[in-house]
Amino acid sequence: MLTLSIALLFSALSSSFAYAQTTGWITDAKHPPVKLRLLLTGEQQPQLKQVQAVLDVRLEGEWKTYWRSPGEAGIAPELNWSDSTNIAAVEWHWPIPHYFEQLGIMTLGYKHQVSFPLTLTLDNANQAARLKGNLRLPSCTDICVITDYPIDLSVDPTALTLDSDAMFLFNQGMSQSPKANPDVSVTATYWNAEQQQFIVQLNNQRPWQTPQVLVDGKQVEREFFAKPKLIIDNDKGLDSHQLTAVFDVTNWKGDVDLTGKSVAVTISDHTFATEHQASVGTLPIQYRQTGLVTMLGFALLGGLLLNIMPCVLPVLGLKLNTIALQQQASTSHIRTSFIASALGIISSFALIAGVLSLLKLGGESIGWGIQFQSVEFLLLMLIVTLLFALNLLGLFEFKLPAGLNTWMASRGDSSHLGHFIQGMFATLLATPCSAPFLGTAVAYALGASYLELWIIFIALGVGMSLPWLLFAIAPSLMRLMPKPGLWMNRIKLLFGFMMLATSIWLVSLLMPFFGKFAVLMIGSIILIVTVIWLGRVHGRKLLIPLIASLTLFAGGSLVVGSLTAGNWATPVVDDLPWQRLQADKIDSLTRQGKTVFVEVTADWCITCKANKIGVVLQDPVYTALQQPNMVLMLGDWTTPNPSVTEYLQSHGRYGVPFNIVYGPRAPQGIPLPVILSEKQVMDAISRASQP
């Protein structure tokens, strides 16, 4: 037994001195937020004298490091390997970076974790080598730190073994790094000295999805090409899809002439990344522009359509009640009250634009409806909707000064502040809804300049407030409203129940934060207190509107599903075999002949639920999604989720719902409209699947 123990101990000690394929984690005590390691994958190509390695960098919190062209600030990581032996060359592969903007400074780089693949070329493939030198790695948050890390790793080609962890990191980095792609070509480049613009035009044999274009090069090292305006034209032909990138470089200092210079054009889309060297041409480039004016039209229409989305209906009940009670008011008062409501809507959109701008400045992920991922916002909205509901249901009457009374007013308070607040409240409740044209306008705004972001969001506010502005312009339309009477009390009760349902819905959204039991307790207390008070206030008078309200909400899902899919018998229970969204697996699944249906949703997204009940869980879509060749992936955006946010933004989307179908014949995916229909989903599945 003693002999066996000594043998095991000797074996363990021997293995500890065995050949190592990694440096282990390297840190600097003066800068603990960053650590890194160099690993050999064990893969080699003896005929090329090449060995694969990967530099794995981990950064805590908001620390980031840079791409080979860092941008308007920072410096690129640099490996000095001059002390190495039997090393002929070290080729550094650069994964596609992300844009970061802070205090108006734009940079390109990586947060949290990045794997840099390295290809080591040996002088002699049959002899041991040593990679020794210094890695200078910059890392920044509000401050920047440049740290030198000593690198020392022996490379013995005859003793290499495959390391699965290192291979995963290497392949992860290579999948995000540019490689040859015959489908994509640079067709033209042009330097417009007069307008200080660099324009590059590219062609793709497949449709563009959410491309990103970067420009750098040794001959333009001093110039930073900030995020360009992209014009996609997928209508050129089946094998000719055009992308024009316009880089506005008016912020460059001094006279710059790019004509004839060589530039590196790095292009990435959802499923590929490639790079081309190009010489800047002298011939002007013609391209079709999708400008701000077009997006303004989309924003106006999208905002207008928000008025008919279910999110806004409870607040519209308040407004309808106000309209009916103001029929005897003066024309000027009617006009100014509607203008106050419109200003409340527009101000709310301006507030959203301001918050998004601040988040964008800080390099945070942004999107439509992200405030519903905040527990503080949900609690505030719960309190407000509950007080509105209880007031509408007659549980109490406020006897406060007019300025405060308007917060809960539902009987046509004459204060314009009340109308302004109703407008703001309607907007905040509208944000979990998506409407046609809205997604296009928001995506354009969040990817554009700050000025354009504000313009688009103000246009959304103007679009949503158009009905109120119409009453302000033509107060005589008030005559078309029915006269005040008993119907108003019943309508007020109906909208009170709708507002109460909104409160219960907000309670359900708190479940990820507080747990199911706590949320059920809160919801139960709200319902019990409400029923007791209603019984005291209304007695039997409440019976008819109560039955009507319960019937309305209980049958709502069935009606929507029936009208959309034309099938009364299909189940509405979501028992489909969903998997968690893993974007990196989609490509391999489609190569295996699978069709992948991706749904990105959130519990607070009303449109998502309508799509689910009305289309996804209705035949023929429901049956099609259960076929053996189908893989269903679900991305949950109810609470902040960086991977889901990154996936959305990779498709140029900044909100939910988002649905897309991948397949052997559509590896880049077929995005579906915001509001689904049976035909669109089935057509996409058919087009993406194998024949």
XYZ file of C-alpha atoms in Angstrom:
691
model
C 0.000 0.000 0.000
C 2.877 2.377 0.893
C 4.597 1.535 -2.387
C 1.407 2.330 -4.304
C 1.013 5.690 -2.515
C 4.622 6.633 -3.267
C 4.084 5.694 -6.925
C 0.944 7.822 -7.163
C 2.697 10.749 -5.476
C 5.667 10.434 -7.847
C 3.258 10.309 -10.816
C 1.468 13.472 -9.642
C 4.746 15.291 -9.107
C 5.980 14.173 -12.512
C 2.804 15.395 -14.234
C 3.150 18.780 -12.552
C 6.516 19.194 -14.245
C 5.200 17.864 -17.570
C 5.137 20.017 -20.686
C 2.591 22.837 -20.277
C 0.557 24.245 -23.171
C -0.527 27.395 -21.335
C 1.054 30.235 -19.433
C -1.721 30.060 -16.879
C -3.458 33.260 -15.818
C -1.205 36.307 -15.893
C -2.208 39.290 -13.740
C -0.770 42.548 -12.529
C -1.253 43.364 -8.846
C -1.462 47.060 -9.732
C -4.351 46.449 -12.129
C -6.496 43.496 -10.934
C -9.559 44.011 -13.221
C -7.670 42.400 -16.139
C -6.215 38.932 -16.500
C -5.016 36.968 -19.515
C -3.465 33.713 -20.578
C -1.838 32.271 -23.690
C -2.821 28.725 -24.673
C -1.741 26.281 -27.361
C -4.647 24.383 -28.931
C -2.522 21.388 -29.827
C -3.382 21.755 -33.527
C -0.569 22.291 -36.022
C 0.194 22.224 -39.734
C 3.693 20.734 -40.116
C 3.870 21.447 -43.852
C 3.381 25.144 -43.133
C 5.419 24.991 -39.910
C 2.423 26.524 -38.099
C 1.063 26.053 -34.583
C -2.218 27.453 -33.295
C -2.467 29.493 -30.108
C -5.041 31.783 -28.521
C -4.706 34.820 -26.261
C -7.631 34.778 -23.818
C -8.316 38.177 -22.194
C -10.852 38.700 -19.391
C -11.961 42.185 -18.281
C -14.155 42.905 -15.270
C -17.138 45.263 -15.204
C -16.966 48.108 -17.705
C -13.293 47.714 -18.572
C -12.574 47.308 -22.277
C -9.602 46.879 -24.556
C -9.134 47.885 -28.191
C -9.138 46.654 -31.786
C -6.094 47.012 -34.047
C -7.420 50.504 -34.933
C -8.679 51.771 -31.569
C -10.626 54.798 -32.806
C -10.532 58.380 -31.591
C -8.703 57.393 -28.400
C -6.664 54.539 -26.982
C -3.967 52.350 -28.460
C -4.053 48.839 -29.895
C -2.721 45.808 -27.989
C 0.830 44.946 -29.063
C 2.887 41.773 -28.674
C 6.673 42.150 -28.707
C 8.145 38.669 -29.207
C 11.725 39.687 -30.078
C 13.218 37.453 -27.351
C 11.633 34.323 -28.817
C 13.560 31.404 -30.299
C 12.627 29.304 -33.351
C 9.682 31.649 -34.029
C 9.597 33.077 -37.576
C 6.287 34.958 -37.391
C 3.278 35.601 -35.177
C 0.030 36.329 -37.039
C -2.603 38.061 -34.905
C -6.253 37.526 -35.883
C -8.673 40.261 -34.829
C -12.328 39.455 -33.978
C -14.849 42.035 -35.183
C -15.000 44.803 -32.537
C -17.900 46.795 -31.120
C -18.358 50.562 -31.167
C -18.151 52.305 -27.802
C -18.948 55.961 -27.252
C -18.133 57.891 -24.109
C -18.229 61.652 -23.656
C -18.502 62.059 -27.427
C -15.374 59.928 -28.103
C -15.890 56.872 -30.350
C -13.680 53.796 -29.960
C -13.573 50.235 -31.283
C -12.884 47.319 -29.007
C -14.096 44.594 -26.673
C -15.680 44.266 -23.232
C -15.779 41.422 -20.702
C -13.939 38.726 -22.706
C -12.156 38.401 -26.030
C -10.193 35.547 -27.609
C -7.451 36.614 -30.030
C -6.396 33.652 -32.230
C -2.652 33.561 -32.981
C -0.876 31.592 -35.707
C 2.761 30.846 -34.802
C 5.107 30.059 -37.697
C 8.284 28.203 -36.693
C 11.689 28.379 -38.303
C 12.074 24.633 -37.834
C 8.959 22.524 -37.342
C 10.941 19.654 -35.824
C 12.541 21.606 -33.025
C 11.218 23.095 -29.823
C 10.460 26.809 -29.801
C 9.951 29.448 -27.147
C 7.554 32.369 -27.411
C 8.978 34.972 -25.074
C 8.290 38.661 -24.959
C 5.975 41.336 -23.660
C 2.269 42.019 -24.248
C 1.309 45.671 -23.907
C -2.436 45.722 -23.258
C -4.443 48.952 -22.805
C -7.677 48.833 -20.792
C -10.101 51.681 -20.151
C -13.256 52.736 -18.350
C -13.420 56.389 -17.310
C -9.659 56.109 -16.966
C -7.132 54.240 -19.104
C -4.342 51.946 -17.921
C -1.552 50.492 -20.062
C -0.097 47.328 -18.567
C 2.848 45.191 -19.679
C 2.418 41.439 -19.223
C 5.412 39.075 -19.569
C 4.771 36.201 -21.981
C 6.893 33.052 -21.802
C 5.637 29.797 -23.304
C 7.556 26.781 -24.615
C 6.330 25.216 -27.860
C 7.319 21.613 -28.534
C 5.690 20.448 -31.797
C 6.488 16.803 -30.982
C 4.702 16.894 -27.607
C 1.523 18.810 -28.449
C -1.817 17.342 -27.351
C -5.271 18.622 -28.213
C -6.733 20.975 -25.595
C -10.529 21.214 -25.930
C -10.789 24.456 -23.924
C -8.098 26.160 -25.975
C -9.635 24.858 -29.221
C -13.017 26.274 -28.212
C -11.535 29.709 -27.495
C -9.503 29.635 -30.722
C -12.529 28.673 -32.837
C -14.668 31.229 -31.021
C -12.203 33.958 -31.937
C -11.770 32.738 -35.526
C -15.547 32.589 -36.076
C -15.649 36.303 -35.250
C -12.547 37.206 -37.286
C -12.454 38.086 -41.004
C -11.786 35.294 -43.455
C -12.026 34.896 -47.234
C -15.583 35.051 -48.594
C -16.044 34.835 -52.380
C -19.659 36.018 -52.097
C -18.625 39.525 -51.003
C -16.612 42.008 -53.060
C -15.698 45.693 -52.997
C -17.078 47.139 -56.238
C -16.093 50.801 -55.836
C -14.485 53.326 -53.488
C -14.508 57.109 -53.691
C -13.089 60.043 -51.750
C -15.375 63.080 -51.933
C -13.029 65.902 -50.907
C -15.713 68.578 -51.217
C -18.128 66.925 -48.777
C -15.380 65.205 -46.759
C -16.907 61.774 -47.252
C -15.387 58.384 -47.947
C -17.762 56.064 -49.794
C -17.309 52.341 -50.329
C -19.727 50.167 -52.259
C -19.917 46.402 -51.766
C -21.698 43.552 -53.451
C -22.996 40.357 -51.862
C -24.395 37.302 -53.625
C -26.755 36.896 -50.673
C -29.082 39.515 -49.166
C -27.577 41.824 -46.566
C -29.025 41.507 -43.080
C -27.355 43.712 -40.437
C -23.948 44.567 -41.877
C -21.134 46.493 -40.237
C -18.346 48.131 -42.247
C -14.987 49.182 -40.791
C -12.178 50.974 -42.607
C -8.551 51.288 -41.542
C -5.090 50.665 -42.972
C -1.412 51.532 -42.639
C -1.734 54.462 -45.051
C -4.621 55.950 -43.026
C -3.424 55.230 -39.489
C -4.052 58.792 -38.320
C -7.647 58.907 -39.575
C -10.576 57.328 -37.733
C -13.538 56.234 -39.838
C -16.468 56.515 -37.416
C -19.678 54.524 -37.783
C -20.955 55.071 -41.352
C -24.420 55.536 -42.758
C -25.376 52.269 -44.471
C -27.666 52.100 -47.494
C -28.819 48.549 -48.251
C -30.271 47.673 -51.650
C -31.290 44.021 -51.734
C -33.362 44.542 -54.896
C -30.544 44.543 -57.431
C -31.070 40.912 -58.337
C -30.928 37.391 -56.929
C -27.124 37.329 -56.984
C -26.418 41.021 -56.611
C -27.196 42.768 -53.354
C -25.628 46.161 -52.864
C -24.386 47.889 -49.732
C -23.116 51.460 -49.697
C -21.243 52.765 -46.656
C -20.861 56.541 -46.374
C -18.252 57.688 -43.838
C -18.680 61.340 -42.862
C -15.207 62.531 -41.832
C -15.813 66.266 -41.529
C -14.295 66.117 -38.015
C -10.841 65.281 -39.366
C -8.279 67.989 -38.788
C -6.262 69.451 -41.654
C -6.398 68.694 -45.363
C -6.733 64.998 -46.084
C -6.707 63.365 -49.508
C -7.405 59.632 -49.600
C -7.278 59.339 -53.392
C -5.075 56.439 -54.433
C -4.375 55.304 -50.858
C -4.784 51.680 -49.840
C -7.406 50.903 -47.207
C -8.580 47.740 -45.489
C -12.363 47.302 -45.662
C -13.663 44.896 -43.008
C -17.246 43.744 -43.508
C -19.295 41.648 -41.118
C -22.880 40.468 -41.177
C -24.848 38.016 -39.101
C -23.107 34.896 -40.437
C -19.729 36.055 -41.762
C -16.826 38.458 -41.470
C -14.424 39.195 -44.306
C -11.802 41.746 -45.271
C -10.660 43.304 -48.556
C -7.801 45.580 -49.510
C -8.881 48.374 -51.851
C -7.372 51.435 -53.466
C -9.416 54.630 -53.127
C -10.841 55.585 -56.526
C -11.600 58.909 -58.186
C -14.963 58.185 -59.862
C -18.111 59.360 -57.987
C -20.437 56.624 -56.742
C -24.184 56.747 -57.345
C -26.405 55.147 -54.730
C -29.989 55.176 -53.571
C -30.389 56.956 -50.241
C -32.794 56.082 -47.478
C -32.711 59.369 -45.665
C -34.025 60.989 -42.563
C -37.129 62.255 -44.365
C -38.294 58.703 -45.117
C -37.694 57.648 -41.531
C -39.655 60.647 -40.291
C -42.620 59.352 -42.275
C -42.192 55.913 -40.706
C -41.972 57.504 -37.243
C -45.176 59.492 -37.741
C -47.079 56.416 -38.950
C -45.621 54.201 -36.218
C -46.552 56.699 -33.522
C -50.058 57.083 -34.911
C -50.613 53.311 -34.934
C -49.594 53.097 -31.271
C -52.988 54.608 -30.439
C -54.777 51.416 -31.457
C -52.401 49.067 -29.641
C -53.825 47.353 -26.521
C -51.255 48.989 -24.220
C -52.844 52.416 -24.665
C -56.529 51.460 -24.397
C -56.900 51.908 -20.611
C -55.541 55.458 -20.821
C -57.718 56.243 -23.825
C -60.654 55.428 -21.565
C -59.639 58.319 -19.339
C -59.401 60.596 -22.342
C -62.760 59.558 -23.786
C -64.354 60.264 -20.428
C -62.709 63.695 -20.428
C -63.883 64.407 -23.981
C -67.479 63.577 -23.138
C -67.484 65.862 -20.103
C -65.948 68.789 -21.981
C -68.637 69.137 -24.623
C -69.994 72.227 -22.925
C -66.580 73.793 -22.440
C -65.400 76.748 -24.453
C -63.637 76.193 -27.760
C -60.396 77.659 -26.448
C -60.431 75.404 -23.385
C -61.074 72.311 -25.530
C -58.239 73.289 -27.851
C -55.717 73.951 -25.073
C -56.626 70.770 -23.174
C -55.946 68.633 -26.224
C -52.723 70.510 -26.896
C -51.721 69.782 -23.287
C -52.329 66.054 -23.867
C -50.283 66.160 -27.073
C -47.448 67.958 -25.300
C -47.525 65.290 -22.590
C -47.095 62.580 -25.225
C -44.295 64.428 -27.017
C -42.545 65.252 -23.732
C -42.620 61.596 -22.756
C -40.948 60.611 -26.023
C -38.375 63.353 -25.452
C -37.729 61.923 -21.982
C -37.196 58.462 -23.488
C -34.838 59.957 -26.094
C -32.874 61.648 -23.319
C -32.506 58.459 -21.279
C -31.474 56.463 -24.358
C -28.926 59.137 -25.273
C -27.361 58.940 -21.806
C -27.216 55.144 -21.968
C -25.713 55.327 -25.443
C -23.090 57.801 -24.234
C -22.118 55.338 -21.531
C -21.808 52.490 -24.018
C -24.811 50.623 -22.578
C -27.181 48.411 -24.543
C -30.287 50.303 -25.579
C -33.642 49.334 -26.985
C -37.345 50.091 -27.225
C -39.187 49.314 -23.988
C -36.067 48.638 -21.884
C -37.541 50.604 -18.970
C -39.846 47.618 -18.392
C -36.702 45.714 -17.386
C -36.408 48.046 -14.365
C -38.073 47.025 -11.109
C -38.250 50.679 -9.997
C -40.151 51.673 -13.144
C -42.536 48.724 -12.800
C -43.312 49.611 -9.170
C -43.958 53.250 -10.094
C -46.282 52.260 -12.942
C -48.054 49.758 -10.677
C -48.789 52.444 -8.095
C -50.030 54.914 -10.723
C -52.243 52.429 -12.603
C -53.691 51.052 -9.385
C -54.619 54.527 -8.142
C -56.123 55.351 -11.544
C -58.132 52.106 -11.454
C -59.439 52.595 -7.915
C -60.416 56.171 -8.711
C -62.254 55.107 -11.881
C -64.069 52.387 -9.946
C -65.292 54.976 -7.430
C -63.448 53.677 -4.396
C -62.445 57.205 -3.406
C -62.618 60.805 -4.543
C -59.669 63.116 -4.118
C -60.282 66.302 -2.204
C -56.863 67.761 -2.863
C -55.676 70.995 -4.451
C -56.292 71.045 -8.198
C -52.597 70.623 -9.053
C -52.427 67.299 -7.189
C -55.916 66.148 -8.062
C -54.997 66.051 -11.747
C -52.681 63.105 -11.126
C -55.698 60.870 -10.623
C -58.350 62.861 -12.460
C -60.853 60.861 -14.411
C -63.810 63.286 -14.440
C -62.503 65.982 -16.726
C -60.535 68.150 -14.330
C -60.145 71.585 -15.878
C -56.429 71.731 -15.069
C -54.229 71.403 -18.136
C -51.638 69.628 -15.998
C -54.017 66.679 -15.741
C -54.246 66.389 -19.527
C -50.472 66.714 -19.835
C -49.941 63.885 -17.334
C -52.503 61.685 -19.085
C -50.506 62.131 -22.292
C -47.242 61.194 -20.589
C -48.868 58.215 -18.905
C -50.280 56.960 -22.230
C -46.806 57.068 -23.769
C -45.154 55.169 -20.932
C -47.782 52.426 -21.161
C -47.350 52.306 -24.952
C -43.642 51.448 -24.865
C -44.036 47.656 -24.420
C -46.022 47.642 -27.673
C -44.539 47.464 -31.146
C -46.445 48.658 -34.180
C -45.839 48.566 -37.942
C -43.262 51.177 -39.035
C -42.293 51.743 -35.392
C -39.483 49.160 -35.350
C -37.922 50.512 -38.548
C -37.929 54.075 -37.258
C -36.582 53.145 -33.811
C -33.822 50.953 -35.297
C -32.762 53.844 -37.541
C -32.815 56.281 -34.629
C -30.801 54.127 -32.231
C -28.151 53.498 -34.866
C -27.947 57.126 -36.016
C -26.512 60.332 -34.584
C -27.867 61.860 -31.391
C -29.573 64.641 -33.339
C -31.340 62.142 -35.604
C -32.315 60.040 -32.572
C -34.041 63.037 -31.022
C -35.718 64.012 -34.298
C -37.122 60.497 -34.798
C -38.414 60.199 -31.226
C -40.067 63.627 -31.358
C -41.694 62.530 -34.639
C -42.963 59.384 -32.874
C -44.513 61.614 -30.235
C -46.112 63.847 -32.853
C -47.473 60.765 -34.632
C -49.018 59.350 -31.463
C -50.524 62.733 -30.555
C -52.056 63.333 -34.021
C -55.625 62.339 -32.904
C -55.433 64.857 -30.037
C -53.964 67.510 -32.307
C -56.859 66.873 -34.702
C -59.355 67.733 -31.919
C -57.246 70.779 -31.047
C -57.368 72.000 -34.655
C -61.088 71.219 -35.063
C -62.834 71.422 -31.662
C -66.163 71.147 -33.492
C -65.517 67.392 -33.724
C -66.612 67.241 -30.083
C -70.190 67.505 -31.310
C -69.891 64.001 -32.753
C -69.446 62.546 -29.287
C -72.556 61.195 -27.491
C -74.040 63.396 -24.798
C -73.070 62.769 -21.146
C -75.350 60.349 -19.365
C -75.646 57.033 -17.533
C -73.485 55.361 -20.185
C -70.517 57.324 -18.890
C -70.637 55.643 -15.482
C -70.712 52.222 -17.109
C -67.874 53.096 -19.486
C -65.907 54.454 -16.560
C -66.335 51.162 -14.712
C -65.323 49.215 -17.817
C -62.118 51.203 -18.212
C -61.580 50.976 -14.472
C -61.491 47.188 -14.797
C -59.164 47.511 -17.793
C -56.843 49.702 -15.754
C -57.052 47.202 -12.878
C -56.116 44.439 -15.338
C -53.119 46.554 -16.338
C -52.119 46.735 -12.661
C -52.370 42.951 -12.305
C -50.298 42.571 -15.475
C -47.624 44.857 -13.999
C -47.679 42.749 -10.829
C -46.954 39.653 -12.945
C -43.932 41.410 -14.481
C -42.427 41.761 -11.008
C -42.167 37.984 -10.668
C -38.560 37.749 -11.963
C -37.556 40.284 -9.298
C -39.549 39.180 -6.237
C -40.503 35.565 -6.922
C -43.798 33.907 -7.749
C -45.149 33.617 -4.174
C -44.588 37.273 -3.280
C -46.149 38.477 -6.511
C -49.181 36.220 -6.126
C -49.680 37.556 -2.614
C -49.543 41.169 -3.826
C -51.952 40.448 -6.677
C -54.351 38.591 -4.386
C -54.396 41.428 -1.832
C -55.117 43.954 -4.599
C -58.021 41.868 -5.925
C -59.516 41.123 -2.481
C -59.376 44.770 -1.376
C -60.851 45.896 -4.682
C -63.745 43.409 -4.564
C -64.594 44.341 -0.945
C -64.613 48.047 -1.690
C -66.591 47.586 -4.903
C -69.204 45.614 -3.028
C -69.612 48.471 -0.533
C -69.666 51.228 -3.142
C -71.688 49.722 -5.984
C -73.444 46.659 -4.630
C -75.525 44.889 -7.272
C -75.085 47.768 -9.714
C -71.650 46.362 -10.398
C -72.895 42.965 -11.592
C -73.464 43.764 -15.283
C -70.227 45.706 -15.948
C -68.273 43.132 -13.912
C -69.585 40.231 -16.035
C -68.979 42.238 -19.208
C -65.412 43.061 -18.194
C -64.535 39.492 -17.200
C -66.046 38.201 -20.446
C -64.048 40.754 -22.419
C -60.709 39.765 -20.885
C -61.363 36.017 -20.711
C -62.447 35.874 -24.338
C -59.921 38.355 -25.696
C -57.198 35.821 -26.399
C -59.629 33.396 -28.040
C -61.100 36.113 -30.274
C -57.682 37.363 -31.384
C -56.509 33.849 -32.161
C -59.697 32.985 -34.033
C -59.711 36.114 -36.171
C -56.037 35.700 -37.057
C -55.817 32.001 -37.729
C -59.422 31.097 -38.423
C -59.279 28.062 -36.131
C -61.346 27.802 -32.955
C -60.038 24.413 -31.839
C -56.284 24.865 -31.771
C -54.791 24.844 -28.236
C -53.332 28.077 -26.874
C -51.078 26.447 -24.271
C -47.429 26.973 -25.199
C -46.135 23.399 -25.081
C -43.705 23.807 -27.967
C -40.164 22.413 -27.431
C -38.351 25.725 -26.969
C -34.613 25.862 -26.355
C -32.663 28.773 -24.921
C -31.389 31.076 -27.659
C -27.806 30.131 -28.584
C -26.902 32.146 -31.646
C -23.546 30.417 -32.095
C -25.266 27.074 -32.749
C -27.610 28.252 -35.493
C -25.077 27.942 -38.316
C -24.181 24.335 -37.474
C -27.863 23.405 -37.163
C -28.686 24.767 -40.614
C -25.686 22.872 -42.040
C -27.261 19.709 -40.622
C -30.418 20.457 -42.600
C -32.400 21.852 -39.664
C -34.786 24.799 -39.856
C -34.432 27.141 -36.866
C -37.295 29.370 -35.696
C -36.120 32.086 -33.292
C -38.480 34.100 -31.113
C -37.206 36.976 -28.988
C -39.876 38.076 -26.543
C -40.545 39.628 -23.133
C -43.296 39.170 -20.576
C -44.111 42.885 -20.767
C -44.459 42.854 -24.578
C -48.152 42.902 -25.525
C -47.470 42.458 -29.238
C -45.357 39.381 -28.420
C -48.302 37.785 -26.636
C -50.671 38.626 -29.497
C -48.266 37.001 -31.968
C -47.961 33.952 -29.737
C -51.681 33.439 -29.181
C -52.860 34.550 -32.606
C -50.287 32.918 -34.888
C -47.529 30.811 -33.295
C -49.901 28.628 -31.246
C -52.450 28.338 -34.055
C -52.473 25.842 -36.901
C -50.886 25.487 -39.390
C -47.920 27.273 -37.740
C -48.302 25.355 -34.475
C -48.099 21.991 -36.260
C -45.277 23.114 -38.571
C -43.118 24.123 -35.596
C -43.398 20.595 -34.152
C -41.942 18.840 -37.203
C -38.757 16.780 -36.591
C -36.577 19.091 -38.709
C -37.551 22.190 -36.687
C -35.466 23.667 -33.861
C -37.144 26.364 -31.758
C -35.031 28.916 -29.889
C -36.405 31.438 -27.410
C -34.655 34.618 -26.313
C -36.135 36.120 -23.129
C -35.690 39.913 -22.859
C -37.992 40.394 -19.842
C -35.028 41.388 -17.703
C -31.678 42.743 -18.947
C -29.878 40.057 -20.936
C -26.663 41.146 -22.710
C -26.541 38.139 -25.065
C -30.132 38.680 -26.220
C -29.514 42.413 -26.599
C -26.411 41.726 -28.696
C -28.368 39.263 -30.838
C -31.147 41.801 -31.442
C -28.682 44.529 -32.343
C -26.812 42.184 -34.688
C -30.018 42.177 -36.721
C -30.497 45.911 -36.486
C -33.353 45.503 -33.984
C -33.687 47.355 -30.708
C -36.940 45.980 -29.355
C -39.279 43.013 -29.236
C -40.979 41.092 -30.710
C -38.385 39.773 -33.129
C -38.901 36.541 -35.064
C -36.599 35.079 -37.699
C -36.358 31.760 -39.580
C -33.054 30.132 -40.562
C -32.544 27.083 -42.729
C -30.324 25.366 -45.301
C -31.619 27.711 -47.985
C -31.546 30.771 -45.717
C -28.476 30.489 -43.449
C -28.506 34.249 -42.854
C -32.135 34.095 -41.777
C -35.446 35.500 -42.987
C -36.620 38.225 -40.557
C -40.382 38.373 -40.001
C -42.534 41.501 -39.535
C -43.309 42.848 -36.070
C -46.933 41.712 -36.307
C -47.008 38.132 -37.553
C -49.418 36.467 -39.903
C -49.896 32.790 -40.655
C -48.910 33.203 -44.316
C -45.678 35.091 -43.577
C -44.458 32.505 -41.068
C -45.323 29.514 -43.262
C -43.752 31.129 -46.336
C -40.533 31.831 -44.410
C -40.355 28.231 -43.123
C -40.920 26.919 -46.660
C -38.270 29.214 -48.179
C -35.679 28.411 -45.506
C -36.167 24.633 -45.354
C -34.612 22.045 -47.608
C -36.649 21.320 -50.773
